[in-house]
Amino acid sequence: MATQKLYAGAKLREMRTRLELTQKDFAAKLGVSLPYLNQMENNNRPVSTTVVLALAQEFGMDVTELSAGDSERLVSDMREAMADPVFADDPPPLADLRLTASNAPALARAFLTLHRAYRQTHERLASLDEALGREDARIQASPWEEVRDFFHYCDNYIDAVDRAAERFAGEADVRAAALSALETAGITVQMADMDGLRSYDVETRTLRLSNRTAPSTQVFQLLLQVALLSQDNLLEATLDFARFQTNEARAIAKIGLANYFAGAALMPYGRFLAAAQDNRHDLERLATRFGASIEQVAHRLSTLQRPGAKGIPFFFVRVDQAGTITKRHSATRLQFARFGGACPLWNVHRAFETPGHFLRQLAETPDGVRYISLAHDVSKPGGSFGSPVRRYAIALGCEVRHADALVYADSLDVNNASAYEPIGISCRICERKHCHQRSVPPLERRLSINADARGILPYEVS
């Protein structure tokens, strides 16, 4: 397979601007001519090996960042936006979307913001009785979507919070460390028979935890409270940097950052990465070693993107029984639909049928990239008779080139092309012509309808 050329003009411009260097000075430090740098910054030339080495040696840059980041996400998000019927008459080709994502990422994000506003306007017009006369009927992203996108475009890795959690955990027993920190702050911790997971009374400085939950959940909630109380300045500084549009989004994001701190303290970066590599990413072994749940371990594996010490780029997703994506993150080229559910051919949906078991799948996306995907059901009981049980399924996966590092790839025939199942992102942007689970036609294909014949679908994709 030919080596893919690396075009990273936007990243080079961003770095030069951050360093406050002119093109002339930047070119001199990289050991290239001014015209050559100009061509690279405008993506007229790929980044050369000489420049890659100079970036690492001169500026200490983690050069893997040149090929990672927003570009693939932006392309995926724009393709999904372009699947909107409003663009059906003349959608731009995929090549144009890739050029926009690499050469003008700010324009791409502005387009996505505009399309999101359009969608919300369309939805409000469908329910005018709710929108008319309301003060909050302005056009903007919902707080939940805004926070989700913040973590999505941060690669689900928040360096300052992650390192602070690692320092807090140290080498000690993290539960004991959390209890000690709370005791030092004058907070009493009580176990109680309660419906919720955690309740903190500010006036009495009493933290109550449910005794109905699993030990891993109890420790996680202890650490979350530690984050809210002892890391407030760090969390607030991170929120200031994010510049959320509403107080609601900021409040949701603060809980998200506290959750991030809790997970990073429960599974400190350096120790967890080393253990994951030593155990070939065996989720059950890692869960036992760190006192965490399977879902917590899988989610943590998807965050190991620290510059200079990156783990395997994983995708992680959680879906409910209706197939709706409730959590999503991808450090791989595979991106998930922002709206609606996941591809029905993906093994994550079958996890509900085999509770307590890991399902393995070799899958190939329409762009020809092959993945290994691991799926498992997650049940969250209410803790008493009659309490509702929340059921989800999670999937964790990576490109098949990392198969040797995964215990789950053992005995799979990764070199057999026929072993890979075809999956997509969403039907509107999936280009497969003969998918038996297709729900709507692909956006960028013409249809042929024959009233005298009926196959699996009521049309043929040309």
C-alpha positions as a printed NumPy array, in Angstrom:
array([[  0.   ,   0.   ,   0.   ],
       [  1.381,   3.425,  -0.951],
       [  2.334,   5.786,   1.847],
       [ -0.28 ,   8.502,   2.294],
       [  1.045,  12.041,   1.865],
       [  0.605,  14.323,   4.844],
       [ -1.101,  17.656,   4.254],
       [ -1.296,  19.726,   7.438],
       [ -1.259,  23.361,   6.368],
       [ -3.791,  24.504,   8.966],
       [ -1.778,  22.846,  11.762],
       [  1.455,  24.51 ,  10.6  ],
       [ -0.195,  27.947,  10.446],
       [ -1.743,  27.407,  13.873],
       [  1.619,  26.47 ,  15.391],
       [  3.45 ,  29.38 ,  13.756],
       [  0.807,  31.815,  15.007],
       [  1.007,  30.371,  18.513],
       [  4.791,  30.817,  18.482],
       [  4.371,  34.378,  17.152],
       [  6.808,  33.752,  14.29 ],
       [  6.744,  35.225,  10.808],
       [  6.747,  32.866,   7.846],
       [ 10.368,  33.87 ,   7.185],
       [ 11.534,  33.049,  10.733],
       [  9.501,  29.846,  10.873],
       [ 10.922,  28.673,   7.539],
       [ 14.461,  29.349,   8.756],
       [ 13.947,  27.283,  11.909],
       [ 12.486,  24.436,   9.85 ],
       [ 15.328,  24.56 ,   7.348],
       [ 13.152,  25.201,   4.283],
       [ 12.695,  28.121,   1.908],
       [  9.969,  30.708,   2.421],
       [  8.085,  29.737,  -0.788],
       [  8.2  ,  26.06 ,   0.235],
       [  6.715,  26.852,   3.672],
       [  4.037,  28.982,   2.03 ],
       [  3.081,  26.086,  -0.235],
       [  2.903,  23.674,   2.713],
       [  0.745,  26.062,   4.743],
       [ -1.662,  26.321,   1.814],
       [ -1.667,  22.542,   1.289],
       [ -0.135,  22.858,  -2.16 ],
       [  2.669,  20.567,  -0.97 ],
       [  2.715,  17.782,   1.613],
       [  4.727,  18.203,   4.804],
       [  8.195,  16.847,   4.097],
       [ 10.175,  14.455,   6.296],
       [ 12.703,  17.245,   6.911],
       [  9.968,  19.47 ,   8.332],
       [  8.528,  16.676,  10.475],
       [ 11.95 ,  16.07 ,  12.046],
       [ 12.551,  19.79 ,  12.535],
       [  9.193,  20.209,  14.283],
       [ 10.12 ,  17.453,  16.718],
       [ 13.709,  18.586,  17.301],
       [ 13.302,  22.374,  17.225],
       [  9.927,  22.724,  18.943],
       [  9.453,  19.384,  20.719],
       [  6.196,  18.844,  18.864],
       [  4.461,  15.473,  18.965],
       [  4.356,  15.035,  15.188],
       [  1.464,  12.567,  15.402],
       [ -0.678,  15.638,  16.021],
       [ -0.138,  16.658,  12.386],
       [ -2.203,  13.746,  11.132],
       [ -4.686,  13.728,  14.014],
       [ -7.214,  16.25 ,  15.185],
       [-10.216,  17.862,  13.589],
       [ -9.922,  17.109,   9.874],
       [-11.542,  13.659,   9.795],
       [-14.179,  14.739,  12.302],
       [-15.018,  17.828,  10.281],
       [-15.336,  15.824,   7.073],
       [-17.611,  13.302,   8.785],
       [-19.755,  16.013,  10.385],
       [-20.042,  17.966,   7.122],
       [-21.005,  14.827,   5.196],
       [-23.765,  14.187,   7.703],
       [-24.944,  17.786,   7.493],
       [-24.922,  17.546,   3.694],
       [-27.177,  14.489,   3.995],
       [-29.943,  16.903,   4.995],
       [-32.603,  16.896,   2.239],
       [-32.153,  20.659,   1.85 ],
       [-28.862,  19.931,   0.049],
       [-30.192,  17.032,  -2.009],
       [-30.227,  18.867,  -5.367],
       [-26.533,  19.677,  -5.593],
       [-24.367,  18.277,  -2.771],
       [-20.643,  19.07 ,  -3.007],
       [-18.298,  16.169,  -3.751],
       [-16.363,  14.524,  -0.943],
       [-13.083,  15.947,  -2.293],
       [-14.375,  19.497,  -1.744],
       [-15.332,  18.702,   1.848],
       [-11.849,  17.349,   2.519],
       [-10.254,  20.466,   1.059],
       [-12.459,  22.666,   3.236],
       [-11.659,  20.679,   6.392],
       [ -7.908,  20.819,   5.795],
       [ -7.577,  24.333,   4.314],
       [-10.38 ,  26.244,   6.043],
       [-11.368,  24.46 ,   9.269],
       [-12.844,  27.652,  10.765],
       [-15.176,  27.941,   7.769],
       [-16.174,  24.279,   8.172],
       [-17.063,  24.82 ,  11.839],
       [-19.042,  27.951,  10.949],
       [-20.997,  25.946,   8.368],
       [-21.776,  23.247,  10.956],
       [-22.961,  25.889,  13.412],
       [-25.182,  27.404,  10.734],
       [-26.638,  24.023,   9.784],
       [-27.317,  23.205,  13.424],
       [-29.179,  26.521,  13.755],
       [-31.174,  25.673,  10.634],
       [-32.131,  22.261,  12.047],
       [-33.288,  23.777,  15.301],
       [-35.337,  26.38 ,  13.436],
       [-36.916,  23.631,  11.356],
       [-37.78 ,  21.641,  14.475],
       [-39.275,  24.685,  16.172],
       [-41.425,  25.466,  13.145],
       [-42.809,  21.943,  13.428],
       [-44.009,  22.781,  16.94 ],
       [-44.924,  26.468,  16.859],
       [-47.186,  26.087,  19.842],
       [-44.052,  25.571,  21.942],
       [-41.836,  28.17 ,  20.308],
       [-44.111,  31.202,  19.98 ],
       [-43.817,  33.704,  22.772],
       [-41.034,  31.915,  24.604],
       [-38.004,  33.876,  25.739],
       [-35.673,  30.914,  25.168],
       [-36.666,  30.374,  21.539],
       [-33.413,  31.805,  20.196],
       [-31.312,  29.872,  17.706],
       [-28.292,  28.194,  19.265],
       [-26.924,  24.791,  20.079],
       [-28.576,  22.955,  22.936],
       [-26.369,  22.932,  26.043],
       [-25.998,  19.164,  25.807],
       [-24.865,  19.303,  22.154],
       [-22.451,  22.134,  22.896],
       [-20.755,  20.19 ,  25.689],
       [-20.665,  17.   ,  23.643],
       [-18.927,  18.834,  20.811],
       [-16.428,  20.403,  23.22 ],
       [-15.184,  16.991,  24.361],
       [-15.44 ,  15.616,  20.808],
       [-13.086,  18.235,  19.367],
       [-10.7  ,  18.032,  22.335],
       [-10.065,  14.404,  21.335],
       [-11.781,  13.514,  24.626],
       [ -8.494,  14.311,  26.381],
       [ -8.184,  17.304,  28.745],
       [ -4.489,  17.48 ,  29.583],
       [ -4.537,  19.758,  32.644],
       [ -7.381,  17.86 ,  34.307],
       [ -5.84 ,  14.494,  33.442],
       [ -2.464,  15.404,  34.935],
       [ -4.072,  16.877,  38.066],
       [ -5.983,  13.622,  38.594],
       [ -2.795,  11.609,  38.129],
       [ -0.986,  13.725,  40.722],
       [ -3.868,  13.304,  43.161],
       [ -3.932,   9.525,  42.764],
       [ -0.169,   9.083,  43.108],
       [  0.661,   5.515,  44.076],
       [ -1.811,   5.333,  46.964],
       [ -5.131,   3.547,  47.292],
       [ -7.377,   6.005,  45.489],
       [-10.436,   5.33 ,  47.661],
       [ -8.4  ,   6.018,  50.792],
       [ -6.933,   9.131,  49.156],
       [-10.423,  10.421,  48.342],
       [-11.739,   9.77 ,  51.859],
       [ -8.666,  11.457,  53.349],
       [ -9.082,  14.512,  51.13 ],
       [-12.738,  14.851,  52.077],
       [-11.988,  14.368,  55.779],
       [ -9.292,  17.051,  55.6  ],
       [-11.883,  19.378,  54.068],
       [-14.183,  18.703,  57.035],
       [-16.658,  16.596,  55.087],
       [-18.406,  13.597,  56.617],
       [-19.039,  10.636,  54.294],
       [-22.047,   8.424,  54.994],
       [-23.376,   5.323,  53.249],
       [-27.153,   5.433,  52.94 ],
       [-30.052,   3.45 ,  51.503],
       [-31.067,   5.985,  48.86 ],
       [-32.319,   6.086,  45.271],
       [-29.7  ,   8.469,  43.873],
       [-25.99 ,   7.804,  43.569],
       [-24.66 ,  10.757,  45.563],
       [-25.984,  13.661,  47.608],
       [-23.909,  16.483,  49.133],
       [-25.357,  18.829,  51.758],
       [-23.426,  22.106,  51.668],
       [-24.673,  23.348,  55.048],
       [-23.884,  20.214,  57.07 ],
       [-20.886,  19.316,  54.85 ],
       [-22.168,  15.768,  54.597],
       [-21.689,  13.529,  51.556],
       [-24.11 ,  10.616,  51.276],
       [-23.45 ,   7.716,  48.899],
       [-25.91 ,   4.996,  47.946],
       [-25.097,   1.573,  49.388],
       [-27.094,   0.005,  46.558],
       [-24.448,   0.733,  43.95 ],
       [-21.338,  -1.223,  42.96 ],
       [-18.049,  -0.422,  44.751],
       [-16.593,   1.004,  41.53 ],
       [-19.499,   3.454,  41.324],
       [-19.065,   4.484,  44.953],
       [-15.357,   5.22 ,  44.479],
       [-16.1  ,   7.123,  41.275],
       [-18.657,   9.295,  43.069],
       [-16.168,   9.973,  45.895],
       [-13.612,  11.16 ,  43.354],
       [-16.187,  13.251,  41.524],
       [-16.979,  15.073,  44.767],
       [-13.251,  15.573,  45.389],
       [-12.972,  17.172,  41.958],
       [-15.859,  19.56 ,  42.587],
       [-14.471,  20.636,  45.957],
       [-10.686,  20.606,  45.566],
       [-10.223,  21.24 ,  41.835],
       [-12.712,  24.06 ,  41.388],
       [-10.133,  26.61 ,  40.184],
       [ -8.821,  24.2  ,  37.541],
       [-12.307,  23.28 ,  36.36 ],
       [-13.373,  26.921,  36.161],
       [-10.233,  27.88 ,  34.212],
       [-10.919,  25.1  ,  31.715],
       [-14.515,  26.283,  31.373],
       [-13.321,  29.848,  30.745],
       [-11.143,  28.544,  27.929],
       [-14.094,  26.691,  26.356],
       [-16.291,  29.825,  26.176],
       [-19.673,  28.127,  26.343],
       [-22.654,  30.112,  25.108],
       [-24.981,  29.444,  28.041],
       [-24.785,  28.966,  31.791],
       [-26.537,  25.622,  31.323],
       [-23.796,  24.367,  28.989],
       [-21.124,  25.557,  31.404],
       [-22.819,  23.754,  34.292],
       [-23.127,  20.526,  32.294],
       [-19.499,  20.797,  31.203],
       [-18.342,  21.288,  34.79 ],
       [-19.973,  17.994,  35.768],
       [-18.363,  16.432,  32.691],
       [-14.932,  17.689,  33.722],
       [-15.466,  16.427,  37.275],
       [-16.411,  13.044,  35.816],
       [-13.261,  13.196,  33.698],
       [-11.159,  13.886,  36.806],
       [-12.79 ,  10.965,  38.636],
       [-12.073,   8.527,  35.814],
       [ -8.507,   9.777,  35.414],
       [ -7.847,   9.462,  39.163],
       [ -9.38 ,   5.995,  39.336],
       [ -7.199,   4.963,  36.38 ],
       [ -4.109,   7.258,  36.436],
       [ -2.681,   7.829,  32.969],
       [  0.835,   6.384,  33.272],
       [ -0.063,   3.335,  35.34 ],
       [ -3.196,   2.625,  33.361],
       [ -1.46 ,   2.912,  29.976],
       [  1.316,   0.555,  31.114],
       [ -1.195,  -1.939,  32.515],
       [ -3.29 ,  -1.785,  29.337],
       [ -0.241,  -2.564,  27.216],
       [  0.973,  -5.339,  29.552],
       [ -2.457,  -6.997,  29.609],
       [ -3.079,  -6.46 ,  25.875],
       [ -6.079,  -4.28 ,  26.691],
       [ -8.03 ,  -7.026,  28.48 ],
       [-10.982,  -5.053,  29.88 ],
       [-11.807,  -7.556,  32.609],
       [ -8.255,  -7.665,  33.95 ],
       [ -8.007,  -3.892,  33.9  ],
       [-11.364,  -3.558,  35.661],
       [-10.191,  -5.892,  38.43 ],
       [ -6.816,  -4.197,  38.795],
       [ -8.181,  -0.652,  39.053],
       [-11.49 ,  -1.396,  40.777],
       [-13.452,  -0.003,  37.864],
       [-16.388,  -1.15 ,  35.753],
       [-16.096,  -2.483,  32.216],
       [-17.673,   0.701,  30.855],
       [-15.297,   2.913,  32.853],
       [-12.28 ,   0.987,  31.538],
       [-13.492,   1.11 ,  27.935],
       [-14.16 ,   4.843,  28.146],
       [-10.744,   5.474,  29.728],
       [ -8.988,   3.576,  26.952],
       [-10.518,   5.989,  24.442],
       [ -8.969,   8.989,  26.247],
       [ -5.31 ,   7.896,  26.147],
       [ -4.209,  10.619,  23.739],
       [ -1.575,  12.475,  25.793],
       [  1.01 ,  14.077,  23.463],
       [  4.231,  12.097,  23.587],
       [  2.616,   9.13 ,  25.378],
       [ -0.367,   8.129,  23.303],
       [ -2.113,   4.798,  23.574],
       [ -3.907,   2.976,  20.779],
       [ -6.427,   5.282,  19.059],
       [ -9.75 ,   3.714,  20.072],
       [-13.332,   4.575,  19.326],
       [-15.878,   4.242,  22.127],
       [-19.644,   4.418,  21.86 ],
       [-22.631,   3.663,  24.047],
       [-26.121,   3.05 ,  22.658],
       [-29.485,   2.493,  24.284],
       [-31.973,  -0.213,  23.351],
       [-33.522,   2.016,  20.694],
       [-30.131,   2.283,  18.987],
       [-29.654,   5.938,  19.928],
       [-26.062,   6.95 ,  20.622],
       [-25.792,   8.312,  24.173],
       [-21.982,   8.556,  24.351],
       [-19.566,   8.752,  21.458],
       [-15.902,   9.392,  20.916],
       [-13.403,   8.382,  18.283],
       [ -9.658,   8.882,  18.116],
       [ -9.752,   6.84 ,  14.89 ],
       [-10.878,   7.726,  11.387],
       [-14.269,   6.21 ,  12.189],
       [-16.714,   8.934,  13.211],
       [-20.252,   8.491,  14.492],
       [-23.502,  10.051,  13.384],
       [-24.231,  13.207,  15.348],
       [-27.978,  12.64 ,  15.05 ],
       [-29.882,   9.362,  15.26 ],
       [-28.529,   5.87 ,  15.699],
       [-25.584,   3.769,  14.625],
       [-25.348,   1.354,  11.689],
       [-27.624,  -1.668,  12.387],
       [-24.971,  -4.058,  11.02 ],
       [-22.612,  -3.118,  13.823],
       [-22.196,  -5.702,  16.581],
       [-22.98 ,  -3.195,  19.337],
       [-26.701,  -3.77 ,  18.685],
       [-26.372,  -7.543,  19.097],
       [-24.819,  -7.145,  22.548],
       [-28.319,  -6.897,  24.055],
       [-29.032, -10.424,  22.822],
       [-26.058, -11.969,  24.653],
       [-25.84 , -10.312,  28.079],
       [-22.61 , -10.879,  29.963],
       [-20.591, -11.825,  26.881],
       [-18.064,  -9.963,  24.747],
       [-18.87 ,  -9.93 ,  21.032],
       [-16.031,  -9.523,  18.552],
       [-16.417,  -8.226,  15.036],
       [-14.13 ,  -7.529,  12.111],
       [-15.693,  -4.649,  10.229],
       [-14.91 ,  -2.547,   7.178],
       [-16.249,   0.941,   6.511],
       [-17.052,   2.229,   2.993],
       [-13.68 ,   4.014,   2.823],
       [-11.946,   0.616,   3.009],
       [-10.583,   1.027,   6.549],
       [-10.798,  -2.157,   8.613],
       [-11.511,  -2.303,  12.336],
       [-11.84 ,  -4.755,  15.167],
       [-14.856,  -3.959,  17.321],
       [-15.683,  -5.294,  20.769],
       [-19.244,  -5.019,  22.13 ],
       [-20.677,  -5.72 ,  25.571],
       [-23.981,  -5.057,  27.295],
       [-24.137,  -2.809,  30.359],
       [-26.962,  -3.133,  32.881],
       [-27.457,  -0.6  ,  35.671],
       [-29.955,  -1.953,  38.225],
       [-31.958,   0.366,  40.434],
       [-30.893,  -1.446,  43.606],
       [-34.309,  -2.578,  44.798],
       [-37.279,  -4.618,  43.637],
       [-39.395,  -2.704,  41.167],
       [-36.702,  -0.139,  40.409],
       [-36.081,   0.356,  36.683],
       [-33.024,  -1.271,  35.122],
       [-31.172,   0.889,  32.623],
       [-29.712,  -1.145,  29.794],
       [-27.048,  -0.025,  27.344],
       [-24.486,  -1.577,  25.062],
       [-20.961,  -0.298,  24.597],
       [-18.494,  -0.805,  21.773],
       [-14.743,  -0.295,  21.816],
       [-12.56 ,  -0.722,  18.778],
       [ -9.562,   0.318,  16.753],
       [ -8.057,  -0.151,  13.325],
       [ -7.065,  -3.741,  12.674],
       [ -3.402,  -2.79 ,  12.295],
       [ -3.31 ,  -2.727,  16.115],
       [ -4.664,  -6.277,  16.377],
       [ -1.447,  -7.727,  17.817],
       [ -1.856,  -5.469,  20.858],
       [ -5.386,  -6.741,  21.599],
       [ -6.171, -10.011,  23.35 ],
       [ -9.567,  -9.899,  21.625],
       [ -7.963, -10.296,  18.203],
       [ -6.554, -13.722,  19.052],
       [ -7.952, -16.443,  16.759],
       [ -9.594, -13.9  ,  14.44 ],
       [ -8.644, -14.247,  10.784],
       [ -7.625, -10.622,  10.307],
       [ -5.928, -11.336,   6.973],
       [ -9.082, -12.795,   5.399],
       [-10.977, -10.093,   3.516],
       [-14.216, -12.093,   3.616],
       [-14.129, -12.09 ,   7.432],
       [-14.93 ,  -8.368,   7.542],
       [-18.55 ,  -7.28 ,   7.8  ],
       [-19.532,  -4.107,   5.922],
       [-20.685,  -1.333,   8.238],
       [-21.324,   2.363,   7.71 ],
       [-21.925,   5.575,   9.635],
       [-25.519,   6.432,   8.755],
       [-27.615,   5.435,   5.768],
       [-27.721,   8.895,   4.177],
       [-23.942,   9.116,   3.866],
       [-23.205,   5.401,   3.387],
       [-22.333,   4.625,  -0.23 ],
       [-22.978,   0.874,  -0.153],
       [-25.334,  -0.125,  -2.958],
       [-26.605,  -3.482,  -1.752],
       [-27.057,  -3.149,   2.007],
       [-30.054,  -5.207,   3.146],
       [-30.517,  -2.985,   6.227],
       [-30.623,   0.339,   4.411],
       [-33.397,   2.586,   5.732],
       [-33.083,   5.571,   3.363],
       [-31.263,   6.068,   0.028],
       [-27.696,   7.415,  -0.021],
       [-27.461,  11.128,  -0.671],
       [-24.806,  11.116,  -3.392],
       [-26.259,   8.362,  -5.595],
       [-28.986,   8.31 ,  -8.221],
       [-31.822,   5.813,  -7.842],
       [-33.403,   3.488, -10.354],
       [-36.995,   2.366,  -9.728],
       [-38.543,  -0.574, -11.57 ],
       [-42.215,  -1.167, -10.853],
       [-42.018,  -4.644, -12.427],
       [-39.365,  -5.999, -10.078],
       [-38.679,  -5.876,  -6.366],
       [-35.431,  -6.82 ,  -4.681],
       [-34.408,  -6.347,  -1.065],
       [-34.973,  -2.608,  -1.49 ],
       [-37.761,  -0.906,  -3.511],
       [-35.093,   0.826,  -5.605],
       [-31.627,   0.247,  -6.977],
       [-28.678,   2.481,  -6.224],
       [-26.744,   3.403,  -9.371]])
